[in-house]
């Protein structure tokens, strides 16, 4: 069965802290994604990766960076957390291809105080 | 760039009634369209997807959607709502690769007993 796991379901951090969100998939997928979900805005792509050490910016990369050292693991890094980064963060993975289904993790709800 | 608009952020139906969730897309090239569902405190999971084969697409849990090019629509329907259908539903479109997928703002479905 397809599985995408995220390191934390809930996180509370202080402004200025460096925050790491980790995502692991067990399906040998080439593509991995980080989205941010906010009410009324749907999902917005932060970064995606199509291979180990490869990454591309999505629609809202400012304030974020990513790391993909192994195929199964994709990390999202908030270099200096700010209150406007309080949100739900969703990780997804998929095979490479135009109509491949994206499989999502359960999400991490981040609160920045 | 492609986009989707979901009409109605909240839809409420009675148990046993028809479910209709509306999605209109915009794309300069033939689109691929998806419906995802998100149950409380979970990630998104695929309901169904349109990949330019049959215009009427059947998905899981009795849902289906019809691609209508003339109306640029991909509305989601289910003949008879069940309490377990209460969730948030997202329409999504992609054109070239699934790494440029764009999600709608979501429609929250409430099912009344």
mmCIF file of C-alpha atoms in Angstrom:
data_model
loop_
_atom_site.group_PDB
_atom_site.id
_atom_site.type_symbol
_atom_site.label_atom_id
_atom_site.label_comp_id
_atom_site.label_asym_id
_atom_site.label_seq_id
_atom_site.Cartn_x
_atom_site.Cartn_y
_atom_site.Cartn_z
ATOM 1 C CA UNK A 1 0.000 0.000 0.000
ATOM 2 C CA UNK A 2 1.151 3.491 -0.838
ATOM 3 C CA UNK A 3 2.564 5.396 2.096
ATOM 4 C CA UNK A 4 3.730 8.975 2.572
ATOM 5 C CA UNK A 5 4.634 9.904 6.117
ATOM 6 C CA UNK A 6 5.423 13.271 7.637
ATOM 7 C CA UNK A 7 7.586 13.651 10.699
ATOM 8 C CA UNK A 8 5.117 15.629 12.809
ATOM 9 C CA UNK A 9 1.367 16.175 12.814
ATOM 10 C CA UNK A 10 1.573 19.346 14.909
ATOM 11 C CA UNK A 11 4.426 21.753 15.553
ATOM 12 C CA UNK A 12 4.664 24.941 17.570
ATOM 13 C CA UNK A 13 7.686 27.149 16.914
ATOM 14 C CA UNK A 14 8.772 30.667 17.772
ATOM 15 C CA UNK A 15 9.452 33.465 15.322
ATOM 16 C CA UNK A 16 13.001 33.287 14.015
ATOM 17 C CA UNK A 17 13.497 29.577 14.678
ATOM 18 C CA UNK A 18 14.759 27.271 11.963
ATOM 19 C CA UNK A 19 12.146 24.622 11.264
ATOM 20 C CA UNK A 20 12.575 21.267 9.562
ATOM 21 C CA UNK A 21 9.649 19.310 8.143
ATOM 22 C CA UNK A 22 10.436 15.857 6.867
ATOM 23 C CA UNK A 23 8.600 13.623 4.446
ATOM 24 C CA UNK A 24 9.286 10.001 3.563
ATOM 25 C CA UNK A 25 7.697 7.903 0.828
ATOM 26 C CA UNK A 26 8.031 4.173 0.370
ATOM 27 C CA UNK A 27 6.918 3.885 -3.259
ATOM 28 C CA UNK A 28 10.211 4.618 -5.040
ATOM 29 C CA UNK A 29 8.601 7.694 -6.623
ATOM 30 C CA UNK A 30 10.704 10.083 -8.640
ATOM 31 C CA UNK A 31 8.714 13.214 -7.829
ATOM 32 C CA UNK A 32 8.130 14.744 -4.426
ATOM 33 C CA UNK A 33 6.267 17.929 -3.562
ATOM 34 C CA UNK A 34 5.731 20.335 -0.711
ATOM 35 C CA UNK A 35 2.461 22.263 -0.603
ATOM 36 C CA UNK A 36 1.016 24.777 1.753
ATOM 37 C CA UNK A 37 -2.729 24.639 2.460
ATOM 38 C CA UNK A 38 -4.609 27.691 3.692
ATOM 39 C CA UNK A 39 -8.383 28.179 4.011
ATOM 40 C CA UNK A 40 -9.882 29.673 0.879
ATOM 41 C CA UNK A 41 -6.636 29.342 -1.058
ATOM 42 C CA UNK A 42 -6.452 25.615 -1.636
ATOM 43 C CA UNK A 43 -3.016 24.081 -2.067
ATOM 44 C CA UNK A 44 -0.077 26.107 -3.277
ATOM 45 C CA UNK A 45 3.154 24.519 -4.416
ATOM 46 C CA UNK A 46 6.252 25.576 -2.513
ATOM 47 C CA UNK A 47 8.902 23.326 -4.095
ATOM 48 C CA UNK A 48 9.096 20.080 -5.918
ATOM 49 C CA UNK A 49 11.886 17.635 -6.646
ATOM 50 C CA UNK A 50 12.111 15.315 -9.628
ATOM 51 C CA UNK A 51 15.238 13.462 -8.570
ATOM 52 C CA UNK A 52 17.793 13.242 -5.804
ATOM 53 C CA UNK A 53 19.470 16.623 -5.253
ATOM 54 C CA UNK A 54 17.215 18.185 -7.915
ATOM 55 C CA UNK A 55 14.620 20.797 -7.034
ATOM 56 C CA UNK A 56 12.520 23.462 -8.638
ATOM 57 C CA UNK A 57 10.653 26.385 -7.156
ATOM 58 C CA UNK A 58 6.919 26.343 -7.077
ATOM 59 C CA UNK A 59 4.588 29.286 -6.761
ATOM 60 C CA UNK A 60 5.544 30.433 -3.246
ATOM 61 C CA UNK A 61 9.182 29.498 -2.475
ATOM 62 C CA UNK A 62 10.101 32.654 -0.556
ATOM 63 C CA UNK A 63 11.190 31.911 2.982
ATOM 64 C CA UNK A 64 11.569 28.193 2.309
ATOM 65 C CA UNK A 65 14.270 25.826 1.127
ATOM 66 C CA UNK A 66 14.310 22.080 0.495
ATOM 67 C CA UNK A 67 16.689 19.173 0.570
ATOM 68 C CA UNK A 68 16.543 15.802 -1.134
ATOM 69 C CA UNK A 69 19.608 13.718 -0.370
ATOM 70 C CA UNK A 70 17.865 10.363 -0.753
ATOM 71 C CA UNK A 71 15.125 9.377 -3.147
ATOM 72 C CA UNK A 72 12.637 8.537 -0.437
ATOM 73 C CA UNK A 73 13.102 11.643 1.708
ATOM 74 C CA UNK A 74 12.229 15.278 1.020
ATOM 75 C CA UNK A 75 12.737 17.951 3.650
ATOM 76 C CA UNK A 76 11.212 21.408 3.840
ATOM 77 C CA UNK A 77 13.191 24.023 5.763
ATOM 78 C CA UNK A 78 11.926 27.304 7.100
ATOM 79 C CA UNK A 79 15.146 29.263 7.507
ATOM 80 C CA UNK A 80 13.677 31.785 9.949
ATOM 81 C CA UNK A 81 10.076 31.069 10.822
ATOM 82 C CA UNK A 82 7.605 33.922 10.690
ATOM 83 C CA UNK A 83 4.000 34.156 11.845
ATOM 84 C CA UNK A 84 2.764 34.276 8.243
ATOM 85 C CA UNK A 85 4.158 30.781 7.773
ATOM 86 C CA UNK A 86 1.579 29.391 10.186
ATOM 87 C CA UNK A 87 -0.223 26.888 8.001
ATOM 88 C CA UNK A 88 -0.851 23.265 7.097
ATOM 89 C CA UNK A 89 2.016 21.734 5.134
ATOM 90 C CA UNK A 90 1.363 18.762 2.880
ATOM 91 C CA UNK A 91 3.940 16.517 1.285
ATOM 92 C CA UNK A 92 3.150 14.427 -1.784
ATOM 93 C CA UNK A 93 4.940 12.034 -4.094
ATOM 94 C CA UNK A 94 4.274 10.602 -7.542
ATOM 95 C CA UNK A 95 5.854 8.784 -10.428
ATOM 96 C CA UNK A 96 7.215 10.967 -13.179
ATOM 97 C CA UNK A 97 4.610 11.642 -15.829
ATOM 98 C CA UNK A 98 1.843 13.927 -16.929
ATOM 99 C CA UNK A 99 -1.151 12.253 -15.324
ATOM 100 C CA UNK A 100 0.418 10.407 -12.486
ATOM 101 C CA UNK A 101 -1.502 10.552 -9.241
ATOM 102 C CA UNK A 102 0.037 12.465 -6.395
ATOM 103 C CA UNK A 103 -0.079 10.630 -3.052
ATOM 104 C CA UNK A 104 -0.293 12.812 0.004
ATOM 105 C CA UNK A 105 0.913 12.565 3.553
ATOM 106 C CA UNK A 106 -1.368 13.441 6.495
ATOM 107 C CA UNK A 107 0.023 16.964 6.813
ATOM 108 C CA UNK A 108 1.865 18.970 9.442
ATOM 109 C CA UNK A 109 0.010 21.801 11.111
ATOM 110 C CA UNK A 110 2.594 24.441 11.999
ATOM 111 C CA UNK A 111 1.922 27.287 14.402
ATOM 112 C CA UNK A 112 4.543 30.042 14.571
ATOM 113 C CA UNK A 113 4.232 32.268 17.627
ATOM 114 C CA UNK B 1 -1.106 28.979 -17.108
ATOM 115 C CA UNK B 2 -3.916 26.667 -16.161
ATOM 116 C CA UNK B 3 -6.279 27.193 -13.256
ATOM 117 C CA UNK B 4 -9.491 25.867 -11.733
ATOM 118 C CA UNK B 5 -12.368 27.611 -10.039
ATOM 119 C CA UNK B 6 -14.582 25.769 -7.612
ATOM 120 C CA UNK B 7 -17.996 27.361 -7.276
ATOM 121 C CA UNK B 8 -19.161 27.355 -3.698
ATOM 122 C CA UNK B 9 -16.812 27.056 -0.750
ATOM 123 C CA UNK B 10 -19.500 25.230 1.235
ATOM 124 C CA UNK B 11 -22.196 22.851 0.037
ATOM 125 C CA UNK B 12 -24.750 21.256 2.317
ATOM 126 C CA UNK B 13 -26.989 18.339 1.315
ATOM 127 C CA UNK B 14 -29.259 15.932 3.096
ATOM 128 C CA UNK B 15 -28.353 12.286 3.385
ATOM 129 C CA UNK B 16 -29.612 10.492 0.282
ATOM 130 C CA UNK B 17 -29.701 13.643 -1.834
ATOM 131 C CA UNK B 18 -27.705 14.332 -4.972
ATOM 132 C CA UNK B 19 -24.240 15.733 -4.494
ATOM 133 C CA UNK B 20 -23.036 18.245 -7.102
ATOM 134 C CA UNK B 21 -19.694 19.999 -6.671
ATOM 135 C CA UNK B 22 -18.769 22.413 -9.427
ATOM 136 C CA UNK B 23 -15.377 22.926 -11.038
ATOM 137 C CA UNK B 24 -14.497 25.042 -14.062
ATOM 138 C CA UNK B 25 -11.037 25.018 -15.564
ATOM 139 C CA UNK B 26 -8.938 27.296 -17.686
ATOM 140 C CA UNK B 27 -6.191 25.875 -19.845
ATOM 141 C CA UNK B 28 -4.571 26.827 -23.141
ATOM 142 C CA UNK B 29 -3.808 23.179 -23.929
ATOM 143 C CA UNK B 30 -5.846 20.009 -23.413
ATOM 144 C CA UNK B 31 -6.072 19.586 -19.671
ATOM 145 C CA UNK B 32 -5.902 16.660 -17.347
ATOM 146 C CA UNK B 33 -8.321 17.049 -14.441
ATOM 147 C CA UNK B 34 -8.484 15.539 -10.991
ATOM 148 C CA UNK B 35 -10.775 15.440 -8.000
ATOM 149 C CA UNK B 36 -9.229 14.836 -4.588
ATOM 150 C CA UNK B 37 -10.968 14.422 -1.226
ATOM 151 C CA UNK B 38 -9.618 15.387 2.175
ATOM 152 C CA UNK B 39 -11.213 13.905 5.270
ATOM 153 C CA UNK B 40 -10.675 15.687 8.592
ATOM 154 C CA UNK B 41 -7.084 15.557 9.808
ATOM 155 C CA UNK B 42 -5.914 13.627 6.772
ATOM 156 C CA UNK B 43 -4.047 14.305 3.563
ATOM 157 C CA UNK B 44 -5.675 14.347 0.158
ATOM 158 C CA UNK B 45 -6.594 11.181 -1.693
ATOM 159 C CA UNK B 46 -7.550 10.775 -5.318
ATOM 160 C CA UNK B 47 -11.231 10.326 -6.140
ATOM 161 C CA UNK B 48 -10.913 10.247 -9.916
ATOM 162 C CA UNK B 49 -9.026 11.712 -12.841
ATOM 163 C CA UNK B 50 -9.708 12.611 -16.464
ATOM 164 C CA UNK B 51 -6.949 11.651 -18.869
ATOM 165 C CA UNK B 52 -8.596 12.384 -22.247
ATOM 166 C CA UNK B 53 -10.090 8.939 -22.672
ATOM 167 C CA UNK B 54 -13.770 8.693 -21.682
ATOM 168 C CA UNK B 55 -15.403 12.002 -20.820
ATOM 169 C CA UNK B 56 -17.439 10.409 -18.028
ATOM 170 C CA UNK B 57 -15.066 9.273 -15.337
ATOM 171 C CA UNK B 58 -16.047 7.004 -12.485
ATOM 172 C CA UNK B 59 -14.188 7.154 -9.217
ATOM 173 C CA UNK B 60 -14.204 5.647 -5.793
ATOM 174 C CA UNK B 61 -17.102 5.741 -3.316
ATOM 175 C CA UNK B 62 -19.732 6.170 -6.045
ATOM 176 C CA UNK B 63 -18.497 9.526 -7.331
ATOM 177 C CA UNK B 64 -18.232 10.415 -10.981
ATOM 178 C CA UNK B 65 -17.366 13.477 -13.033
ATOM 179 C CA UNK B 66 -17.997 14.513 -16.609
ATOM 180 C CA UNK B 67 -15.540 16.457 -18.722
ATOM 181 C CA UNK B 68 -17.352 19.042 -20.844
ATOM 182 C CA UNK B 69 -15.001 20.900 -23.118
ATOM 183 C CA UNK B 70 -17.675 23.287 -24.399
ATOM 184 C CA UNK B 71 -18.417 24.402 -20.847
ATOM 185 C CA UNK B 72 -14.823 24.056 -19.558
ATOM 186 C CA UNK B 73 -16.274 22.129 -16.654
ATOM 187 C CA UNK B 74 -15.517 19.008 -14.670
ATOM 188 C CA UNK B 75 -18.279 18.794 -12.082
ATOM 189 C CA UNK B 76 -18.298 16.039 -9.469
ATOM 190 C CA UNK B 77 -21.522 14.173 -8.715
ATOM 191 C CA UNK B 78 -22.838 11.398 -6.547
ATOM 192 C CA UNK B 79 -26.472 10.254 -6.796
ATOM 193 C CA UNK B 80 -27.024 9.712 -3.085
ATOM 194 C CA UNK B 81 -25.021 11.374 -0.328
ATOM 195 C CA UNK B 82 -23.840 9.414 2.674
ATOM 196 C CA UNK B 83 -22.778 10.823 6.018
ATOM 197 C CA UNK B 84 -19.269 9.525 5.367
ATOM 198 C CA UNK B 85 -18.982 11.818 2.317
ATOM 199 C CA UNK B 86 -18.585 14.848 4.562
ATOM 200 C CA UNK B 87 -15.149 16.188 3.678
ATOM 201 C CA UNK B 88 -13.374 18.857 1.669
ATOM 202 C CA UNK B 89 -13.116 18.308 -2.062
ATOM 203 C CA UNK B 90 -10.467 19.773 -4.336
ATOM 204 C CA UNK B 91 -10.481 20.029 -8.097
ATOM 205 C CA UNK B 92 -7.079 20.198 -9.814
ATOM 206 C CA UNK B 93 -5.742 20.677 -13.333
ATOM 207 C CA UNK B 94 -2.448 19.938 -15.005
ATOM 208 C CA UNK B 95 -1.367 20.408 -18.577
ATOM 209 C CA UNK B 96 2.249 19.482 -19.190
ATOM 210 C CA UNK B 97 3.515 17.644 -16.157
ATOM 211 C CA UNK B 98 1.998 16.814 -12.820
ATOM 212 C CA UNK B 99 4.513 19.166 -11.246
ATOM 213 C CA UNK B 100 2.495 22.100 -12.545
ATOM 214 C CA UNK B 101 -0.763 20.936 -11.010
ATOM 215 C CA UNK B 102 -3.037 23.726 -9.855
ATOM 216 C CA UNK B 103 -5.643 23.169 -7.170
ATOM 217 C CA UNK B 104 -8.907 24.946 -6.574
ATOM 218 C CA UNK B 105 -9.744 26.584 -3.271
ATOM 219 C CA UNK B 106 -11.790 23.594 -2.167
ATOM 220 C CA UNK B 107 -15.457 22.912 -1.393
ATOM 221 C CA UNK B 108 -16.472 21.713 2.023
ATOM 222 C CA UNK B 109 -19.352 19.241 1.831
ATOM 223 C CA UNK B 110 -21.671 18.852 4.800
ATOM 224 C CA UNK B 111 -24.184 16.001 4.882
ATOM 225 C CA UNK B 112 -27.204 16.461 7.125
ATOM 226 C CA UNK B 113 -29.020 13.469 8.601
#
